[in-house]
Tab-separated table of C-alpha atoms in Angstrom:
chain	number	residue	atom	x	y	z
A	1	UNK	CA	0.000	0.000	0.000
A	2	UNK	CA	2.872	2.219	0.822
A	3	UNK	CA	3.824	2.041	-2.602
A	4	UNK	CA	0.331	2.835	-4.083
A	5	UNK	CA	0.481	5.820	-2.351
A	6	UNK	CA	3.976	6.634	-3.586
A	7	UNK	CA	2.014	6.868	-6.522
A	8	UNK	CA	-1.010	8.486	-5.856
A	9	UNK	CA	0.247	11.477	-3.707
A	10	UNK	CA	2.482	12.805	-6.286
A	11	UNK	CA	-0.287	13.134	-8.804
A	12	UNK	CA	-2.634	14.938	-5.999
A	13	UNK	CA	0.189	17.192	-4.883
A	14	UNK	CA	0.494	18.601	-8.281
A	15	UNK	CA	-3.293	18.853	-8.191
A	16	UNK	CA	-2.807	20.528	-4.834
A	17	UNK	CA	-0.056	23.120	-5.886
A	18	UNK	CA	-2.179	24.038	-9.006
A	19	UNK	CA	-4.878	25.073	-7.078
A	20	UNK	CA	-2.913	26.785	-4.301
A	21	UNK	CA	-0.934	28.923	-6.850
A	22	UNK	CA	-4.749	29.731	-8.081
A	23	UNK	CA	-6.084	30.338	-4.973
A	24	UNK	CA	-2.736	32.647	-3.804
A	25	UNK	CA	-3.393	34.482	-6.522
A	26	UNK	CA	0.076	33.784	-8.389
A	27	UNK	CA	-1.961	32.323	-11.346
A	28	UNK	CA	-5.720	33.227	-12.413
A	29	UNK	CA	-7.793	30.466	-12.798
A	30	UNK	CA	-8.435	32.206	-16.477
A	31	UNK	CA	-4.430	31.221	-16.570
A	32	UNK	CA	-5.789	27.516	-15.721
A	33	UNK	CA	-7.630	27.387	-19.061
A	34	UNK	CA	-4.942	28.312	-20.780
A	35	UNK	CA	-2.833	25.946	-19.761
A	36	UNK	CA	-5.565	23.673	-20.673
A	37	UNK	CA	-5.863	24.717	-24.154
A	38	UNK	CA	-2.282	24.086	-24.292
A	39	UNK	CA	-2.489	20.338	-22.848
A	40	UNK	CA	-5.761	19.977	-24.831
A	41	UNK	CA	-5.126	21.184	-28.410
A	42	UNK	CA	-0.625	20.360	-28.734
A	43	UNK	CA	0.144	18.040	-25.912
A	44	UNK	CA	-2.566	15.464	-25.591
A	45	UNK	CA	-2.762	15.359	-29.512
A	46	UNK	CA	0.811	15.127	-29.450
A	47	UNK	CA	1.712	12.256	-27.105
A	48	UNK	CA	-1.435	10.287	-28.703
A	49	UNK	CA	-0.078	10.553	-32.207
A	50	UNK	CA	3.297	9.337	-30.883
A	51	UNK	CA	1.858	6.556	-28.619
A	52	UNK	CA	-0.027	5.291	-32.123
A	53	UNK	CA	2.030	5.996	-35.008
A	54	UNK	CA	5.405	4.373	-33.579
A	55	UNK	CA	3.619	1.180	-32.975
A	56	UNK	CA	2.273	-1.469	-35.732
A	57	UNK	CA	-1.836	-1.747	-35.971
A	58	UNK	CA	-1.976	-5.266	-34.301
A	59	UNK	CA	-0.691	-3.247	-30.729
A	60	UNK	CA	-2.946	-0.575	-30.796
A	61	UNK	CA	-6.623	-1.765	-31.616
A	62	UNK	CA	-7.821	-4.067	-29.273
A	63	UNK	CA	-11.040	-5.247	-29.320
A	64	UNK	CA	-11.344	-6.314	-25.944
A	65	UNK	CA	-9.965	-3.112	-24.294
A	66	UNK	CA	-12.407	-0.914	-26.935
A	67	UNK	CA	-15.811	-3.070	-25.994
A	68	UNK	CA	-14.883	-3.533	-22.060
A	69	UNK	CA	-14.771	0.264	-21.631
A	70	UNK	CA	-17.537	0.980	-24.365
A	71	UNK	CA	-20.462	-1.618	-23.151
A	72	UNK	CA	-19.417	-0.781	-19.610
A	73	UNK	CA	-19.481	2.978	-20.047
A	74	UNK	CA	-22.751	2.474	-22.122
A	75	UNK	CA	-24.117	0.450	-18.620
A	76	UNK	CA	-23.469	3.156	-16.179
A	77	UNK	CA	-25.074	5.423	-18.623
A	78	UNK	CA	-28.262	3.216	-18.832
A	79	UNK	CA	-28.697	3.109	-15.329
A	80	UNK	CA	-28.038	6.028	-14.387
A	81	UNK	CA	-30.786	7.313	-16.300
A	82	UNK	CA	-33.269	4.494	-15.609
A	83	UNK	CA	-32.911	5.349	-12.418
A	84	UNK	CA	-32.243	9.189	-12.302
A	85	UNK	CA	-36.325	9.072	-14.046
A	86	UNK	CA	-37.980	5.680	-12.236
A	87	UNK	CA	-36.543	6.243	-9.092
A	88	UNK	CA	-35.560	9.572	-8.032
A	89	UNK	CA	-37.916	11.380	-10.279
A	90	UNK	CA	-35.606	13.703	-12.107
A	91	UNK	CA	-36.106	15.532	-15.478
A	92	UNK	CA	-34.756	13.895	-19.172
A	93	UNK	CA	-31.632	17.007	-18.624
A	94	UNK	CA	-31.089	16.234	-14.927
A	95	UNK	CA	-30.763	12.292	-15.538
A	96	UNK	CA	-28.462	12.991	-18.448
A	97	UNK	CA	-26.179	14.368	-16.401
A	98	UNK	CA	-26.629	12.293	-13.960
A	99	UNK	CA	-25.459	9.765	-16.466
A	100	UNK	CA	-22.965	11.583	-18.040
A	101	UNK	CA	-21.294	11.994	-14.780
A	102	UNK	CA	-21.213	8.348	-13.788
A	103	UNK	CA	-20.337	7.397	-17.497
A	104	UNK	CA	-17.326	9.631	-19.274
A	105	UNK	CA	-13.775	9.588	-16.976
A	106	UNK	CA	-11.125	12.268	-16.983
A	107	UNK	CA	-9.016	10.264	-19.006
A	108	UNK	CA	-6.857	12.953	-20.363
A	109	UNK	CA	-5.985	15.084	-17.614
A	110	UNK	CA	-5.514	12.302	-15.098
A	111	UNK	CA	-5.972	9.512	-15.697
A	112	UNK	CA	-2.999	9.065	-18.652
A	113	UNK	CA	-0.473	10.481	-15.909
A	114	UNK	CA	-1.886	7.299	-13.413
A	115	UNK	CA	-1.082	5.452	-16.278
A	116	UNK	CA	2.352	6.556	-17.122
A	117	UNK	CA	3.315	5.629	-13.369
A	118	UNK	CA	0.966	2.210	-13.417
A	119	UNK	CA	1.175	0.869	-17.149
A	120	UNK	CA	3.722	3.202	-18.533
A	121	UNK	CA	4.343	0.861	-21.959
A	122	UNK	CA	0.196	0.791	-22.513
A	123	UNK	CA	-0.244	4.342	-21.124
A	124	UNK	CA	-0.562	6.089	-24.652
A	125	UNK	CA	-2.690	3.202	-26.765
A	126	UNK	CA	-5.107	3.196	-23.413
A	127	UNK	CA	-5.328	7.149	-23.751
A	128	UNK	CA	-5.931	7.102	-27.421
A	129	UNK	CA	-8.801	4.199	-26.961
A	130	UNK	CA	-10.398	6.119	-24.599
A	131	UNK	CA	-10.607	9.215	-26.790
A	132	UNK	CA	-12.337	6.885	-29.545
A	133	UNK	CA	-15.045	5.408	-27.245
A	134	UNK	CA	-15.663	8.621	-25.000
A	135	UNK	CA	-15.213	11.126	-28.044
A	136	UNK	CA	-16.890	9.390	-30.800
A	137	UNK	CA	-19.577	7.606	-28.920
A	138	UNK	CA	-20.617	8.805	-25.177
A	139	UNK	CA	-20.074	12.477	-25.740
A	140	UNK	CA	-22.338	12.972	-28.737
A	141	UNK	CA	-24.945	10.703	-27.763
A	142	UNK	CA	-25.171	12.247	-24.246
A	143	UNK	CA	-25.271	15.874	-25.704
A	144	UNK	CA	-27.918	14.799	-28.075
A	145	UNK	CA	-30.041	13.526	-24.912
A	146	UNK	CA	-29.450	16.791	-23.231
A	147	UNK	CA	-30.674	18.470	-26.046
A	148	UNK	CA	-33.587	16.171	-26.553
A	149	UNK	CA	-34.628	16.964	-22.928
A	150	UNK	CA	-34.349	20.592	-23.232
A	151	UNK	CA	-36.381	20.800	-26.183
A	152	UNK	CA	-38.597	19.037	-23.719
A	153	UNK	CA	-38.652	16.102	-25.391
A	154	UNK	CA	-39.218	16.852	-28.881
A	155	UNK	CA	-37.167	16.649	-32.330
A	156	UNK	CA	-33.388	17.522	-32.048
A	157	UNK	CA	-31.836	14.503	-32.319
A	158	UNK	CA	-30.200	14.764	-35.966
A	159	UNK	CA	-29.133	17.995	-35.462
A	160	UNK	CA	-27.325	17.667	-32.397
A	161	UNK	CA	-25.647	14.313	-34.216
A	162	UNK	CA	-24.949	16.778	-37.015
A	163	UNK	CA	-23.279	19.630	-35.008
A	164	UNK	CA	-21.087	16.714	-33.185
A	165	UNK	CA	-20.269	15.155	-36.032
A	166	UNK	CA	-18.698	18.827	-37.429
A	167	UNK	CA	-16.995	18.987	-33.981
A	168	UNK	CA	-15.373	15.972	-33.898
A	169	UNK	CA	-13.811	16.517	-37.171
A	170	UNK	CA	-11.951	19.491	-35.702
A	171	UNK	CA	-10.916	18.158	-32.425
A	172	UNK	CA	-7.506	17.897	-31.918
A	173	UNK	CA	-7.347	14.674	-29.680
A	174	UNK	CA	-9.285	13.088	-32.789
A	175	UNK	CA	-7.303	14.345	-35.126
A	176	UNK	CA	-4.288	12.563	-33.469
A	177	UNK	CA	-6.022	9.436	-33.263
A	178	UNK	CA	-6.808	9.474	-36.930
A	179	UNK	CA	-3.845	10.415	-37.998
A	180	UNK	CA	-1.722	8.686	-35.741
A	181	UNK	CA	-3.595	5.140	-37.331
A	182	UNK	CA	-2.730	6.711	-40.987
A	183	UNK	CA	0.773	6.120	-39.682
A	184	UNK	CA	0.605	3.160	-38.204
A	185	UNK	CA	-1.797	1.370	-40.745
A	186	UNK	CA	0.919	2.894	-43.580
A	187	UNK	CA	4.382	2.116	-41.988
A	188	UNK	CA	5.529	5.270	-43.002
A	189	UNK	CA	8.872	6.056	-40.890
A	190	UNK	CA	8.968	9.312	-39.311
A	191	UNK	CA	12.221	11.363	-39.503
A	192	UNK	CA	13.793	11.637	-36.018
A	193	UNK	CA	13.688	15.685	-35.715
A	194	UNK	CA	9.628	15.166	-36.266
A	195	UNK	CA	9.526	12.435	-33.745
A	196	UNK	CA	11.864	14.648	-31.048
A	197	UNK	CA	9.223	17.378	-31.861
A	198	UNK	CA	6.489	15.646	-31.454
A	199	UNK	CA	8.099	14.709	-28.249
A	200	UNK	CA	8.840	17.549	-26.748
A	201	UNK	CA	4.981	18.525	-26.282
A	202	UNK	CA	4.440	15.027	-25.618
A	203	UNK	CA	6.155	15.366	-22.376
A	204	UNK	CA	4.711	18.597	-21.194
A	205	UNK	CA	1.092	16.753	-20.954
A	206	UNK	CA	1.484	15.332	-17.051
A	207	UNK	CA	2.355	17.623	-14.810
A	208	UNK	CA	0.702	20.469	-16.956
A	209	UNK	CA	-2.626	18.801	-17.109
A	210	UNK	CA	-2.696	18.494	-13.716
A	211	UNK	CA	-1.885	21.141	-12.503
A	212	UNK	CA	-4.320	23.039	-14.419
A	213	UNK	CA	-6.974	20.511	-13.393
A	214	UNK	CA	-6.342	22.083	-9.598
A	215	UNK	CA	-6.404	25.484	-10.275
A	216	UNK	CA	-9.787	24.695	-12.520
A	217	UNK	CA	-11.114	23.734	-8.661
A	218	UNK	CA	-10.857	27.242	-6.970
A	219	UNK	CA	-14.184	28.722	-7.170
A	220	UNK	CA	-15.947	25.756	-7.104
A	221	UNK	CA	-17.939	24.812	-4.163
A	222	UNK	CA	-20.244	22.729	-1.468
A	223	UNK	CA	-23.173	24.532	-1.604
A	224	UNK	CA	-25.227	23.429	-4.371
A	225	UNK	CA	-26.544	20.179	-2.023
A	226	UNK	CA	-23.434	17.862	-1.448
A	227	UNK	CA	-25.171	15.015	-0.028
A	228	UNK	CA	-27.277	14.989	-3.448
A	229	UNK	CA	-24.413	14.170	-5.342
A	230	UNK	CA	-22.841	11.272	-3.357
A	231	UNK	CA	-24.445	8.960	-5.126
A	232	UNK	CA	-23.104	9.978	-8.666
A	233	UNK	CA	-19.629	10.410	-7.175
A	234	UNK	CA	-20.104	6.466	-5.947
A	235	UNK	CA	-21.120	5.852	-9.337
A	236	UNK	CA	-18.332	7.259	-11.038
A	237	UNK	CA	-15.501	6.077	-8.683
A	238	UNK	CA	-16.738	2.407	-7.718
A	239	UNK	CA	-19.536	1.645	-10.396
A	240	UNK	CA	-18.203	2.753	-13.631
A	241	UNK	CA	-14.967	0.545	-12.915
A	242	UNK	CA	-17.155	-2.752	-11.465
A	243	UNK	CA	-19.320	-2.024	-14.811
A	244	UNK	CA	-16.144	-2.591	-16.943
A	245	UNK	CA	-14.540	-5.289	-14.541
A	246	UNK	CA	-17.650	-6.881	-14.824
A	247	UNK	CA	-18.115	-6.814	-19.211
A	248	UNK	CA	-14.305	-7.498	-19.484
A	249	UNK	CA	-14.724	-10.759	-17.380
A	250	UNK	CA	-18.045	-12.126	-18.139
A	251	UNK	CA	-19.319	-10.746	-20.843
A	252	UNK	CA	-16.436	-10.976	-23.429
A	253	UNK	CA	-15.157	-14.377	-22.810
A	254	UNK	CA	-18.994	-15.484	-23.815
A	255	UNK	CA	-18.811	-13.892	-27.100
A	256	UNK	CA	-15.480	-15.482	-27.836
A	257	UNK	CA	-13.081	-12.067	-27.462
A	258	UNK	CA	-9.998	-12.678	-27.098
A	259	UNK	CA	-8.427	-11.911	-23.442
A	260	UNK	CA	-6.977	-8.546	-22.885
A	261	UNK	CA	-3.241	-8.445	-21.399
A	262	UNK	CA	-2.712	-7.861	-17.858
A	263	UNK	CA	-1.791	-4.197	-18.232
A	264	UNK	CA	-4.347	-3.619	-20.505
A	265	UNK	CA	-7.047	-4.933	-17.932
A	266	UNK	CA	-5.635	-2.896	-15.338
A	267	UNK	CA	-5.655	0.803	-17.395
A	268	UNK	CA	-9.270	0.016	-18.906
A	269	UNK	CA	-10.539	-0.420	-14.462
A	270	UNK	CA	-8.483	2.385	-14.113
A	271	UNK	CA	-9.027	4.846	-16.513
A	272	UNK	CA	-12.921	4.272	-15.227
A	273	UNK	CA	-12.037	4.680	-11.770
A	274	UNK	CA	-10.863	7.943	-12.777
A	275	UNK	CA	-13.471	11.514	-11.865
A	276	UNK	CA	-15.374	12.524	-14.245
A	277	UNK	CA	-14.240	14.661	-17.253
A	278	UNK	CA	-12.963	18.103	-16.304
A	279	UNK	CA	-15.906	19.595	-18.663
A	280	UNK	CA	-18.044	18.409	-16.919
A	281	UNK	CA	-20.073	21.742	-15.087
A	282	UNK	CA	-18.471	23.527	-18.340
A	283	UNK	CA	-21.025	21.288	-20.414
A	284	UNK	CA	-23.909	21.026	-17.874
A	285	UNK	CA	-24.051	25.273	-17.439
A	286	UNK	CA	-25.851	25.623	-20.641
A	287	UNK	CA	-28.423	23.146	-19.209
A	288	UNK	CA	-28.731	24.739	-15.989
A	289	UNK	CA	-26.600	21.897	-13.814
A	290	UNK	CA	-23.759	24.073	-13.496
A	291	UNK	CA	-23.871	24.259	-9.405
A	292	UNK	CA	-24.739	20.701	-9.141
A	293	UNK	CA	-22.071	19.590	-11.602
A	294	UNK	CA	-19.410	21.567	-10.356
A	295	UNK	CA	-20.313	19.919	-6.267
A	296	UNK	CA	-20.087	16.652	-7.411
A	297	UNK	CA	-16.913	17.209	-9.297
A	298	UNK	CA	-15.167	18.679	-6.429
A	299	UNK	CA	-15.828	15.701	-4.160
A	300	UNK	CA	-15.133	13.490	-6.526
A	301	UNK	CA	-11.708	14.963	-7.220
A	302	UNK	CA	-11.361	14.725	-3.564
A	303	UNK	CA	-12.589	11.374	-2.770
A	304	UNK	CA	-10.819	9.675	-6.090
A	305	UNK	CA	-7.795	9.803	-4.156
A	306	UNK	CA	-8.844	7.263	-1.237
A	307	UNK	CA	-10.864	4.902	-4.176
A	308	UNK	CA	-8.593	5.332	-6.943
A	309	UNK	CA	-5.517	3.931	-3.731
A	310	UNK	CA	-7.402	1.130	-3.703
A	311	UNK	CA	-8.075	-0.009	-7.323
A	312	UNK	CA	-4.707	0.291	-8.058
A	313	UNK	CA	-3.777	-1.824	-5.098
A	314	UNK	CA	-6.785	-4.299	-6.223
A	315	UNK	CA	-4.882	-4.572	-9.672
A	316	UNK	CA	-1.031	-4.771	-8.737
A	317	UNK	CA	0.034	-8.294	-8.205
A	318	UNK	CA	0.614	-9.213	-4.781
């Protein structure tokens, strides 16, 4: 356990000093976002593209790593919602985010620099199979329900699918993925000053993302009903992993996929164990879930360090 937390407390005291050099005043937390653009739009794409285009096709797509996180993602979601209407009564927007925050994982911002220290060589080909399920698949289809229950119901379904569709195309993070699987699928050799580049941004992602990701916490707060959001944050952090633990070792080996490796396993539990998307209150203020959001992603920053100790302990060998 000692050396779990060898782990873990590095990546939170990064968090920590990002949000102290916020709160001090020695950054803005407008600064914050620009660091995020930064880790969002050259590094991320950057260490993706690298992490996929030096390796052959056969390494990168794996099916059972892609349909673990996807159908266990997609199960979270589904309950979630069933039970954010059936049982607690809430409204189509409400349950959507509801879902979406028990459903789509920081992956960028944290949970690639758990990886790097966890499952360094699968680190990057996790990261980048992450931004196909969550980017391609959870995102769109959970903005399209938000905008199907704001409309109260109605139409809006092809148009939102439209707009996403256009967004997508320009987002950097799938724009790596794509082209980093040009590369890859091609064999074309990349000269060595490209690849040191490329590099060079690469390694800025880390310690930039999160410490960004703690100065993004000043100014959020308690207030908006903390208790309410306990149960998403136990959704998130314990569900969304047992949902994927759960696909990845009963429902896979019935439909004849073949096993995932050991490290593989290990990122796809823990890049769901990991909060919810940084986004997250950004997304749900248009909706009118911006206090609630921003609550539930504050304790679940907070409390990820205690669960996320223990599902990397669950899946070290002993």
């Amino acid at each position: 356990m000692l050396e779990i937390l060898a782990i873990t407390c590095p990546i939170y005291l990064v968090v920590l000093a990002g949000y102290l050099a916020t709160r001090s005043g020695l950054f803005a937390r407008a600064d914050m976002q620009v660091f995020g653009k930064f880790v969002f739009n050259l590094a991320l794409p950057a260490l993706i593209f690298n992490a996929l285009a030096q390796r052959h096709i056969s390494d990168i797509l794996h099916p059972g790593y892609l349909l673990s996180y996807l159908f266990g993602s997609l199960l979270m979601l589904t309950l979630a919602f069933v039970i954010g209407r059936r049982l607690l009564g809430l409204n189509l927007v409400r349950s959507t985010f509801l879902a979406m925050g028990v459903s789509c994982s920081n992956s960028s911002f944290i949970g690639f620099p758990i990886l790097m220290l966890m499952v360094a060589p699968v680190a990057g080909v996790a990261l980048g199979l992450n931004v196909i399920v969550e980017n391609l698949v959870m995102l769109p289809l959970l903005l399209a329900m938000a905008e199907h229950g704001k409309s109260g119901g109605g139409g809006a379904w092809h148009q939102v699918m439209r707009q996403s569709a256009r967004r997508l195309m320009k987002n950097p993070l799938v724009m790596s993925v794509t082209a980093g699987l040009v590369i890859s699928v091609a064999q074309i050799p990349l000269p060595q000053p490209v690849v040191r580049s490329v590099n060079l941004f690469a390694q800025a992602s880390g310690g930039l993302s999160l410490f960004a990701i703690g100065g993004m916490l000043v100014g959020l707060s308690l207030s908006a009903g903390w208790q309410r959001v306990v149960p998403l944050v136990a959704g998130k952090l314990i569900g969304h992993p047992l949902a994927v633990l759960l696909i990845s070792s009963l429902l896979l080996p019935l439909l004849g996929v073949a096993p995932m490796s050991p490290e593989l396993r290990a990122a796809a539990l823990l890049m769901a164990a990991m909060p919810m998307l940084s986004i997250y209150p950004i997304l749900a203020q248009a909706y009118g879930e911006a206090d609630r959001s921003a609550t539930a992603l504050l304790i679940c920053m907070v409390a990820s360090f205690f669960t996320l100790s223990g599902w990397m302990w669950l899946v070290t060998p002993h």
